[in-house]
Short mmCIF file of C-alpha atoms and ligand atoms in Angstrom, two decimals:
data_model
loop_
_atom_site.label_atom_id
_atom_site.label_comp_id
_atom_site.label_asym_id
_atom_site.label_seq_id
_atom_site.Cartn_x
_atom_site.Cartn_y
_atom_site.Cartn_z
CA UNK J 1 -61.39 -27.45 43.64
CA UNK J 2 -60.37 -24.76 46.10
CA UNK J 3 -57.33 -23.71 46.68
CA UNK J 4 -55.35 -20.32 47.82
CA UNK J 5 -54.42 -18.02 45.03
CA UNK J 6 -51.11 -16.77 45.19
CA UNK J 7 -51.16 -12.89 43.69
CA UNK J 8 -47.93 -10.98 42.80
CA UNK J 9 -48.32 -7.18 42.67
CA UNK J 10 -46.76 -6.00 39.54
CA UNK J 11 -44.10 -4.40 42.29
CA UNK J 12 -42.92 -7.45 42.95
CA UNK J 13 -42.98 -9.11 39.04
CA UNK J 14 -39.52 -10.32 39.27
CA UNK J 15 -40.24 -12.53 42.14
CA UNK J 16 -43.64 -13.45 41.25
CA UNK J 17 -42.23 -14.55 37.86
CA UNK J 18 -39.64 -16.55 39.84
CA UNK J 19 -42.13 -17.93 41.82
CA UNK J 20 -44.81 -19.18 39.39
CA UNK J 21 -42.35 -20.13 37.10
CA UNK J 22 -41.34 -22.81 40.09
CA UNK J 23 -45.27 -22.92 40.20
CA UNK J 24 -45.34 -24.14 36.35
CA UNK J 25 -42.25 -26.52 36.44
CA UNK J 26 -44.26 -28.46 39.61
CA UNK J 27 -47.60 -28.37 37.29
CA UNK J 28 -49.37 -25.64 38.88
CA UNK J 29 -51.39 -23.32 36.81
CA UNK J 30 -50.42 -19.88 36.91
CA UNK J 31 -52.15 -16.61 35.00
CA UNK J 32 -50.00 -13.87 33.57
CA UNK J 33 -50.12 -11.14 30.92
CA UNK J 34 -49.08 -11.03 27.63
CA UNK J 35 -49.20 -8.29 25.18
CA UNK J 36 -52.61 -8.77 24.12
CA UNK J 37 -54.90 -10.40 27.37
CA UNK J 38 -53.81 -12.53 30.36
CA UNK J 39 -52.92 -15.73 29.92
CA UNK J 40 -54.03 -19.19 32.04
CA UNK J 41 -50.57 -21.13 31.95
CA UNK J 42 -49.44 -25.37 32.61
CA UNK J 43 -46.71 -27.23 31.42
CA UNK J 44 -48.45 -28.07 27.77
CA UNK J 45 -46.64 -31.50 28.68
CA UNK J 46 -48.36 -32.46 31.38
CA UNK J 47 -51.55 -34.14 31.24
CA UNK J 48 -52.72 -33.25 35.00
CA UNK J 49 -51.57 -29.73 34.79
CA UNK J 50 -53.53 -29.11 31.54
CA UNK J 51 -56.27 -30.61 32.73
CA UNK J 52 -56.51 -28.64 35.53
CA UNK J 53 -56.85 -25.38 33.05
CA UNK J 54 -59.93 -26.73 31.36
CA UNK J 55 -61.27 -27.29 34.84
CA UNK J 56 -60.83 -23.87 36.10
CA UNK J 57 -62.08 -22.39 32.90
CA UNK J 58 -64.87 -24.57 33.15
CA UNK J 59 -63.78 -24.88 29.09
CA UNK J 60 -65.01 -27.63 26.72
CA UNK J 61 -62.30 -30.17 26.14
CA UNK J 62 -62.22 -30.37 22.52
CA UNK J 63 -61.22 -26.93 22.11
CA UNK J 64 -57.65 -26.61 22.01
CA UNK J 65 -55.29 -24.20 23.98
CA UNK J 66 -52.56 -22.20 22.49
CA UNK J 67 -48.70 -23.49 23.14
CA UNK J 68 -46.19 -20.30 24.25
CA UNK J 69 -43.03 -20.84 24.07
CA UNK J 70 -40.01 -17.92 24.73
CA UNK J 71 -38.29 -17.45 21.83
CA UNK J 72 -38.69 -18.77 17.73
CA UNK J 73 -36.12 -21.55 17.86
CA UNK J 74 -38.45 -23.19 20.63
CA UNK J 75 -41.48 -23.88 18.54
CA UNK J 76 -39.13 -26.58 16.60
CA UNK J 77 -39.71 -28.27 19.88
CA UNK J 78 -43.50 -29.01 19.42
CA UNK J 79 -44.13 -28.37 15.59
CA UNK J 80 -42.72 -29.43 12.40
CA UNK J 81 -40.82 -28.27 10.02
CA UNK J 82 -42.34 -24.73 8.86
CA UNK J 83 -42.84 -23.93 5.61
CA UNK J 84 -41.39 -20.82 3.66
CA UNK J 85 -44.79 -18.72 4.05
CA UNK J 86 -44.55 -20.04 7.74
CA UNK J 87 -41.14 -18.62 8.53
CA UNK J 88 -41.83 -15.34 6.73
CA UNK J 89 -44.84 -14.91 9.55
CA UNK J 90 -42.59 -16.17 12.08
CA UNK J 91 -40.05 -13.96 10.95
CA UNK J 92 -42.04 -10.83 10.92
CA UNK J 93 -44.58 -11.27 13.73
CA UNK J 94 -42.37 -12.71 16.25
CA UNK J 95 -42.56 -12.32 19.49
CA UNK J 96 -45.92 -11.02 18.90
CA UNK J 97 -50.19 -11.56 18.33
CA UNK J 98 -49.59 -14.24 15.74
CA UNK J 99 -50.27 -17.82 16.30
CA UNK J 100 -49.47 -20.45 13.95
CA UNK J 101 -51.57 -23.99 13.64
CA UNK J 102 -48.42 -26.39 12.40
CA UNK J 103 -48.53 -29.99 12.11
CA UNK J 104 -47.44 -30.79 15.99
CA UNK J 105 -44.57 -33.16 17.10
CA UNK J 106 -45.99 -36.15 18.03
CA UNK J 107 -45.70 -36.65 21.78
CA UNK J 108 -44.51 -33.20 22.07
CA UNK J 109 -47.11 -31.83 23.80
CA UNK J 110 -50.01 -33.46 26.01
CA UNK J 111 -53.32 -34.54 23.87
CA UNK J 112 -55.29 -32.40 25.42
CA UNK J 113 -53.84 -29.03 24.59
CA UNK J 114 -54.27 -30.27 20.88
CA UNK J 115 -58.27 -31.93 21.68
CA UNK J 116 -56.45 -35.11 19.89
CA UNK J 117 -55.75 -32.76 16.41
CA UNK J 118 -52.49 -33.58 14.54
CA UNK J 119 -51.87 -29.56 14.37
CA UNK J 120 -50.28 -27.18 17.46
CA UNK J 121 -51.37 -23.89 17.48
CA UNK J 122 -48.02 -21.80 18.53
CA UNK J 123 -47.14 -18.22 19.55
CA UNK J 124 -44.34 -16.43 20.96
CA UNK J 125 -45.89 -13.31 23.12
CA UNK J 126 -43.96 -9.95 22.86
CA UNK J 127 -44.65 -9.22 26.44
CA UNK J 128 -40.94 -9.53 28.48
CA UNK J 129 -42.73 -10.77 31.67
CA UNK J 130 -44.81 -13.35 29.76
CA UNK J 131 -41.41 -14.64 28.16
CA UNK J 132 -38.97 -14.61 31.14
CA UNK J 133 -41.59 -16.93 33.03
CA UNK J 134 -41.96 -19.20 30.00
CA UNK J 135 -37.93 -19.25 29.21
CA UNK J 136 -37.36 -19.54 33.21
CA UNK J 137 -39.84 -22.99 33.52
CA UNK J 138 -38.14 -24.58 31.08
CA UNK J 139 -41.14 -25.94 29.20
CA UNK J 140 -43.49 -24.90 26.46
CA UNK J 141 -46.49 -23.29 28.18
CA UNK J 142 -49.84 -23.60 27.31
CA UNK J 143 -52.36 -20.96 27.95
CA UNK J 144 -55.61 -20.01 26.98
CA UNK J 145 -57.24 -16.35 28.18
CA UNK J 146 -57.57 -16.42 31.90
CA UNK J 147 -60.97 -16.07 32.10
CA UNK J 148 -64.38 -18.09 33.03
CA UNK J 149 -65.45 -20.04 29.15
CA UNK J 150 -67.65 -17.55 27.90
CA UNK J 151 -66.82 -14.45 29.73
CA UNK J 152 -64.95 -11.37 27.82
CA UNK J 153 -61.01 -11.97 27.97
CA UNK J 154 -59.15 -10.56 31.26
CA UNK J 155 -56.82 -7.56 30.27
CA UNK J 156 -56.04 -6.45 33.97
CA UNK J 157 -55.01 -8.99 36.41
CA UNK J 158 -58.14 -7.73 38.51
CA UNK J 159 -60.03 -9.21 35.73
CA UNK J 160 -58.36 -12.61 36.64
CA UNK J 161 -59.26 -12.22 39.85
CA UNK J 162 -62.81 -11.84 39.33
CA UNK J 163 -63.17 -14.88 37.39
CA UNK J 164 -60.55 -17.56 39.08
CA UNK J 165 -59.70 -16.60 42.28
CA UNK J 166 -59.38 -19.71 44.68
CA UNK J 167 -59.18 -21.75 41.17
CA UNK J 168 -56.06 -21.72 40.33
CA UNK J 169 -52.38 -21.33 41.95
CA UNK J 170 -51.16 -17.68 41.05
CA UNK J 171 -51.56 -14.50 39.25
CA UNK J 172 -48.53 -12.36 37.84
CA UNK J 173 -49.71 -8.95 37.99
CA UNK J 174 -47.97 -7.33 34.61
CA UNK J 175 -50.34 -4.01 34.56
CA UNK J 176 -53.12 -3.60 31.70
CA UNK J 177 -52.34 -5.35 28.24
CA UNK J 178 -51.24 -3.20 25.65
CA UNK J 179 -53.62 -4.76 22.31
CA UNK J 180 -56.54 -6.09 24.36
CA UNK J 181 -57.84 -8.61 21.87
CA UNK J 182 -56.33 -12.36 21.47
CA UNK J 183 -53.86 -13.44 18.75
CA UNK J 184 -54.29 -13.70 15.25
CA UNK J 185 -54.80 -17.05 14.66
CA UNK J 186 -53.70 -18.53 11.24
CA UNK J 187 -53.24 -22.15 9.28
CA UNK J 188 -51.23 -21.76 5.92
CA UNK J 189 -52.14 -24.66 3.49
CA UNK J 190 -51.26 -25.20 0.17
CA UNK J 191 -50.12 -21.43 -0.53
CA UNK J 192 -53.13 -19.77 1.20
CA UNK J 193 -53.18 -18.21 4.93
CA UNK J 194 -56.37 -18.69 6.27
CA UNK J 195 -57.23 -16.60 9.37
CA UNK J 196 -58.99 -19.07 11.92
CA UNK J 197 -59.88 -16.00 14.36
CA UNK J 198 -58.68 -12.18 13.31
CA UNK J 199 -56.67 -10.50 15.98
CA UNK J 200 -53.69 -8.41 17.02
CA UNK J 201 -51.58 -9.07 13.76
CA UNK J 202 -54.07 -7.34 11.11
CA UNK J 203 -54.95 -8.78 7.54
CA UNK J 204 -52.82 -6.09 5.77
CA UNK J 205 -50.32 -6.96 7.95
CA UNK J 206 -50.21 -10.64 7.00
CA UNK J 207 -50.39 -9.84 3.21
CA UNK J 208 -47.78 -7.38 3.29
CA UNK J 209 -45.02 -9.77 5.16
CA UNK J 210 -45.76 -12.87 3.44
CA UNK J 211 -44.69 -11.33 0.21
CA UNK J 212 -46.16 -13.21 -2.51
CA UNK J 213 -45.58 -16.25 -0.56
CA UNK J 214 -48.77 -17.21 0.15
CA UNK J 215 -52.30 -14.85 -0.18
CA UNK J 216 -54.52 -14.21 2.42
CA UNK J 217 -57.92 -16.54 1.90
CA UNK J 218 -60.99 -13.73 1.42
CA UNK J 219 -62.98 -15.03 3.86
CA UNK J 220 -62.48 -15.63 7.64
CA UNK J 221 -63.41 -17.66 10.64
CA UNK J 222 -67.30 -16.72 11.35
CA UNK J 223 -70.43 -18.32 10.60
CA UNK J 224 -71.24 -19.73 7.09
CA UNK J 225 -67.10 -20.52 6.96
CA UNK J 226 -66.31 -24.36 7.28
CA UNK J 227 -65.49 -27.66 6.36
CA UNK J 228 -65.70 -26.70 2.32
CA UNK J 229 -64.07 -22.83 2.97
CA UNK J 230 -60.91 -24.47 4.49
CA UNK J 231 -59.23 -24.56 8.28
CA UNK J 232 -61.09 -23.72 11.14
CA UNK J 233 -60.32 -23.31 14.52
CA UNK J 234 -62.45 -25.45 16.94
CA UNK J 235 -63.33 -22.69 19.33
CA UNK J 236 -65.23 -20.65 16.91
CA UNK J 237 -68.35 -22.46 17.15
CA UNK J 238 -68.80 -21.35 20.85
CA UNK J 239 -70.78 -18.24 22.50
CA UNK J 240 -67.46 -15.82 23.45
CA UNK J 241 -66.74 -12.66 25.16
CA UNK J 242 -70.25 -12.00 26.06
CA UNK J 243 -71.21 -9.80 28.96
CA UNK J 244 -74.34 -10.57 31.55
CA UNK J 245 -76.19 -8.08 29.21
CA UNK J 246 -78.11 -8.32 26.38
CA UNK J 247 -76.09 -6.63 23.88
CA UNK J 248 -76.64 -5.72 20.39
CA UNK J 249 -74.48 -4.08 17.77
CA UNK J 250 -74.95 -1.39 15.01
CA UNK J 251 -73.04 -1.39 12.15
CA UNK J 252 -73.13 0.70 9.02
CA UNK J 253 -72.75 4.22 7.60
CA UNK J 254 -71.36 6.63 10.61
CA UNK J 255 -73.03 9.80 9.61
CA UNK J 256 -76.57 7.62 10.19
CA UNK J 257 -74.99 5.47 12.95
CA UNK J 258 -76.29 8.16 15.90
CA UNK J 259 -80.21 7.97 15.17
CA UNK J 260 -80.03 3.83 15.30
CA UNK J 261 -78.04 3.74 17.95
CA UNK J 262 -80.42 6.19 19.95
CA UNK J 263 -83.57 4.41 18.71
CA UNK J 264 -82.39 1.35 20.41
CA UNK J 265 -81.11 2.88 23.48
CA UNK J 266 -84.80 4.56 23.73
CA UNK J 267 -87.09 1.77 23.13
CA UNK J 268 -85.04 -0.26 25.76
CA UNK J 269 -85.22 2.93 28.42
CA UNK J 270 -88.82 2.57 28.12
CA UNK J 271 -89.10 -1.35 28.33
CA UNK J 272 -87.10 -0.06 32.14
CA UNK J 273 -84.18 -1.58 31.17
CA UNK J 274 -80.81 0.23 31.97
CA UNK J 275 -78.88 0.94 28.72
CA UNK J 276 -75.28 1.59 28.27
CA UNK J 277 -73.87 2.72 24.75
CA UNK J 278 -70.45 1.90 23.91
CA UNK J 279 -69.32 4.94 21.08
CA UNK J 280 -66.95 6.42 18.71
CA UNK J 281 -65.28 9.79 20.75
CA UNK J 282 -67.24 11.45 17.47
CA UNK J 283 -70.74 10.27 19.13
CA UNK J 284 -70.17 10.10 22.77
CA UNK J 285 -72.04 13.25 23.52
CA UNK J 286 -75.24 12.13 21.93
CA UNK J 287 -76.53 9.48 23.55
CA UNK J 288 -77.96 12.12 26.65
CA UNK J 289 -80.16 10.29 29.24
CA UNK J 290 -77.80 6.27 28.45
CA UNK J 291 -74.36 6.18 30.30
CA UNK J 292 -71.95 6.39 27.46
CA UNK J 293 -68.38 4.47 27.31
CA UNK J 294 -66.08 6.19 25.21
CA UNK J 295 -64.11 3.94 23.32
CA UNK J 296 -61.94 6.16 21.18
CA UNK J 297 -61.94 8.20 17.67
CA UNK J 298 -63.63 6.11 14.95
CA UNK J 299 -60.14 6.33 13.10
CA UNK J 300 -57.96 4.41 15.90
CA UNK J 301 -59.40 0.83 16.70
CA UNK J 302 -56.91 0.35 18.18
CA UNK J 303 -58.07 2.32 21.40
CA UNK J 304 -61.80 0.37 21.60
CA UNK J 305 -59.76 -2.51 20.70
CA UNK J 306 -57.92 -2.13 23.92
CA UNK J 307 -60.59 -1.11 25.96
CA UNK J 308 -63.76 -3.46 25.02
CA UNK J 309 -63.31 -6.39 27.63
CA UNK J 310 -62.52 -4.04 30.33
CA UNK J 311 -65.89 -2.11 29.27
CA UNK J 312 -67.97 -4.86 28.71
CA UNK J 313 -66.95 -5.95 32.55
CA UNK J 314 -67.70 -2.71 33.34
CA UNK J 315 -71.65 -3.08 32.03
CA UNK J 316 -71.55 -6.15 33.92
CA UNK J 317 -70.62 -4.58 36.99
CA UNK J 318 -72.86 -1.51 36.79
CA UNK J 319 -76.00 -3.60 36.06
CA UNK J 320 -76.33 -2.62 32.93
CA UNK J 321 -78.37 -5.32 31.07
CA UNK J 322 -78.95 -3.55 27.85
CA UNK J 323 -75.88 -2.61 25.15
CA UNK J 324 -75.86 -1.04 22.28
CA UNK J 325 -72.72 -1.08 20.64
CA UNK J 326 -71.44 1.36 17.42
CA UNK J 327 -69.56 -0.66 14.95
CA UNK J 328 -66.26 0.96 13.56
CA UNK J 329 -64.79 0.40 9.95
CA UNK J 330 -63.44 -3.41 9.48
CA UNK J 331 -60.04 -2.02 8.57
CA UNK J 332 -56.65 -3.01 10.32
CA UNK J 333 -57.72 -3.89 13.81
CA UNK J 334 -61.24 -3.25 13.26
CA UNK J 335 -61.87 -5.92 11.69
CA UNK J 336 -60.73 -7.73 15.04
CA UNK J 337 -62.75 -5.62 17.25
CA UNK J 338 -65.99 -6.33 14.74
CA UNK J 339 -65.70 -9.69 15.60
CA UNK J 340 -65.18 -9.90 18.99
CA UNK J 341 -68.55 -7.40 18.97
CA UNK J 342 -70.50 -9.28 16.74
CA UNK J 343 -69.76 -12.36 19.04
CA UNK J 344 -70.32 -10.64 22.35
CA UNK J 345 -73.80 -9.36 20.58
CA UNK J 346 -74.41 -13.06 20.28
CA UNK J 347 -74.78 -11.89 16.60
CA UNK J 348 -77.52 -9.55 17.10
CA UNK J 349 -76.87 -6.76 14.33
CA UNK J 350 -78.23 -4.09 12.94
CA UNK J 351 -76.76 -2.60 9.60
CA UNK J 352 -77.60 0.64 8.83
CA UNK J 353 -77.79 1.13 4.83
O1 TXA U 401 -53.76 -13.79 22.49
C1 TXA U 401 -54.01 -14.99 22.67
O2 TXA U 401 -54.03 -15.81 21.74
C2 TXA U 401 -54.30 -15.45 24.10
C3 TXA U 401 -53.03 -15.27 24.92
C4 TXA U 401 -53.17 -15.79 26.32
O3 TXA U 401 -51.94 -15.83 24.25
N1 TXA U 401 -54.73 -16.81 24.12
C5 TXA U 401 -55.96 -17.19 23.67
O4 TXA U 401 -56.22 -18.54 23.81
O5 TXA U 401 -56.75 -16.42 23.19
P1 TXA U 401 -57.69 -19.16 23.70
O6 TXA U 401 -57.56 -20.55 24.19
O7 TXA U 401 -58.66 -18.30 24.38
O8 TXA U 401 -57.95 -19.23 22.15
C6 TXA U 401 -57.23 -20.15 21.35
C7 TXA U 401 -57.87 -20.27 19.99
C8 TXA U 401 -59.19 -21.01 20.06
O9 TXA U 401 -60.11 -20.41 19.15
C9 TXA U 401 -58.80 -22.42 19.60
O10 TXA U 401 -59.87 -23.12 19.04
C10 TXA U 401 -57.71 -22.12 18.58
O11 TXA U 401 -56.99 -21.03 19.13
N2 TXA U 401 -56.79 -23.26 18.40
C11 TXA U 401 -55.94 -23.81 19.29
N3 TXA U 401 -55.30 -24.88 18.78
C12 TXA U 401 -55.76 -25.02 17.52
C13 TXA U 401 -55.49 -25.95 16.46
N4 TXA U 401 -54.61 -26.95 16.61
N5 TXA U 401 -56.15 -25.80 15.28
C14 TXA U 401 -57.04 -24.78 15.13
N6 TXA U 401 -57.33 -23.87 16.09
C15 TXA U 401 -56.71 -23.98 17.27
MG1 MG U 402 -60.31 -17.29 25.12
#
C-alpha cells in the first residue's frame, strides 16, 4: 500500500481539519494530535477503513483500538448505559486522558476496533483540534497512536512522519502534545476500577473523583496481573514503546541511583557500544564521557513524561544502541512513565536497594 500523504502544517489546522475530516467521512485514515500523543484515525464504523489502520500500523488484529468521540453525550452512541462510578469518571476526566472499557452497543461500531470483545474502550480527548475533526466527520473515530506496532508513541507530527509516511492519507499537524504518554485506561466492575494501562489521568486522581464510588484495584496492568486479578487490556501482552537500542532501566533509592547508573554506562563504553543516559535534572551532570538527555527535576514527571518518546527517537536517531534509563518515584504520573520505561527496557531492571 502506497499512497501520497497529505500533511497540513499546523498554519493551516483549520483547513487541514476540514480536509481530513472529509478524509474520515470517505474512510480515509487520517493522523492527528490529541492532548497526550498523535492519534491514527477511521470511521470506527467502517470495516475497510479500520482495517486499513491495522495495516499501516502493521498492528496485531486482536488488539483493540480506542473509539474518540467529541463530546460525553456521544459515547451513548457506542456504549451502554454507564454506571454511577462510570459517570463520576466521565464527569471529572472529560474531555481528557481517561478511557473507559463499557459494554459496547452492538453493531455500533465495526468488530474489529473491538477484536470481537463485547466491551468499547471510549475517550473524549481534551485537545480542540482533535475534537473539531471528530465532531466535524460526523462519526465516532477510532484511533490508536500513530506510530509503527512496537515503536515509542509519536508526540510531534514529525514523529508520524517517520513512521507512516506514504501509508496513510493525511497528517494534522497540531504542534507537540502536551502529556506525552497514552490514556489511562480503566474497566470498573462490580465496585472496583481496575487500571488496564496507567496513563495521563493518575491513580490519585481516579480515587479522589470517584468518591467512595468505587476503589481503585491495588494492582495494575503488568506482568503477573491476569485472568484471576481481574480486566485486562489485550495490548498489554505485547513488546511497546521500545527504541532500536538496547535499553535498560534503574530503579531505586536516588541518592545511590548515580553510581548504578554510571556502572552500566561504563561497562557498555568499554564493550564499544555508544551509551546514552536518560536522567533526573539532579544527575545530568554526572554521567561525563555518555551523552546525557535531561528529562526534568526528579519531582515533576510530568516533564520526562512529556519528553520520553521524543528522546527515545532521539537515541534511535543518534545511533545510540545502549540506554540506561534513571527511574523516578511511581507517584502521580510516575507511575505512568515507570511503565512505559520498564516496557521500552523490555523489562530489563535493575533496583537499587
Ligand atoms: O492516549 C491514547 O489513549 C491514545 C490517543 C491516540 O487517544 N491512543 C492509544 O491507543 O494509546 P492504542 O491503540 O495505542 O492503545 C489502546 C489500548 C490498548 O492497550 C488496547 O489493548 C486497549 O487500549 N483496549 C482497547 N479496547 C479495549 C477493550 N475493549 N478492552 C480492554 N482494553 C482495550
Ligand atoms: Mg499505541
Amino acid at each position: 500500500m502506497n499512497r501520497k500523504t497529505e500533511y497540513w502544517p499546523a498554519d493551516r489546522a483549520s483547513d487541514g481539519i476540514r480536509e481530513a475530516a472529509a478524509a474520515l467521512a470517505a474512510g480515509g485514515v487520517v493522523a492527528f494530535p490529541t492532548e497526550t500523543v498523535y492519534g491514527l484515525g477511521a470511521d470506527a464504523g467502517n470495516d475497510e477503513a479500520v482495517r486499513r489502520i491495522f495495516a499501516a500500523k502493521g498492528r496485531p488484529g486482536d488488539n483493540p483500538l480506542i473509539v474518540h468521540v467529541a463530546a460525553s453525550e456521544e459515547a451513548s452512541r457506542i456504549a451502554r448505559e454507564p454506571n454511577e462510578a462510570e459517570r463520576a469518571l466521565m464527569g471529572a476526566f472529560w474531555p481528557g486522558p481517561l478511557t473507559l472499557v463499557l459494554p459496547v452497543r452492538e453493531g455500533a461500531v465495526s468488530p474489529l476496533v473491538t477484536a470481537g470483545l463485547d466491551t468499547v474502550a471510549v475517550r473524549v480527548p481534551a485537545h480542540a483540534l482533535a475534537r473539531e475533526l471528530i465532531a466535524r466527520s460526523g462519526r465516532p473515530i477510532a484511533a490508536p497512536s500513530a506510530n509503527r506496532s512496537g515503536r515509542p508513541s509519536p508526540t510531534q507530527a514529525s514523529h508520524v512522519r517517520e513512521d507512516l509516511d506514504g501509508l496513510i492519507d493525511g497528517i494534522v499537524d497540531g504542534g507537540p502534545t502536551g502529556v506525552g504518554l497514552e490514556s489511562t485506561v480503566v474497566r470498573v466492575k462490580d465496585g472496583i476500577i481496575h487500571i488496564l494501562r496507567p496513563g495521563g489521568v493518575t491513580r490519585e486522581q481516579l480515587l479522589l473523583a470517584a468518591g467512595g464510588l468505587a476503589d481503585v484495584a491495588a494492582s495494575s496492568e503488568g506482568p503477573g496481573d491476569g485472568e484471576e486479578r481481574g480486566p485486562r487490556s489485550p495490548g498489554v501482552k505485547y513488546a511497546h514503546y521500545a527504541p532500536r537500542g538496547e535499553m535498560v532501566l534503574v530503579s531505586g533509592d536516588p541518592d545511590k541511583l548515580p553510581a548504578a547508573v554510571l556502572a552500566q554506562a561504563e561497562t557498555a563504553a568499554r564493550q564499544g557500544r555508544r551509551v546514552a543516559v536518560l536522567a533526573c535534572s539532579e544527575h545530568a551532570g554526572l554521567y561525563g564521557e555518555a551523552a546525557v538527555f535531561d528529562c526534568g527535576p526528579r519531582g515533576f514527571p510530568e516533564l520526562a513524561a512529556r519528553k520520553l518518546y521524543a528522546s527515545l527517537r532521539e537515541c534511535d536517531e543518534r545511533g545510540f544502541d545502549y540506554i540506561v534509563a534513571e527511574g523516578y518515584p511511581e507517584t502521580g504520573i510516575g507511575a505512568a512513565l515507570m511503565n512505559r520505561l520498564r516496557k521500552a527496557a523490555g523489562g530489563r531492571e535493575i533496583r537499587v536497594p
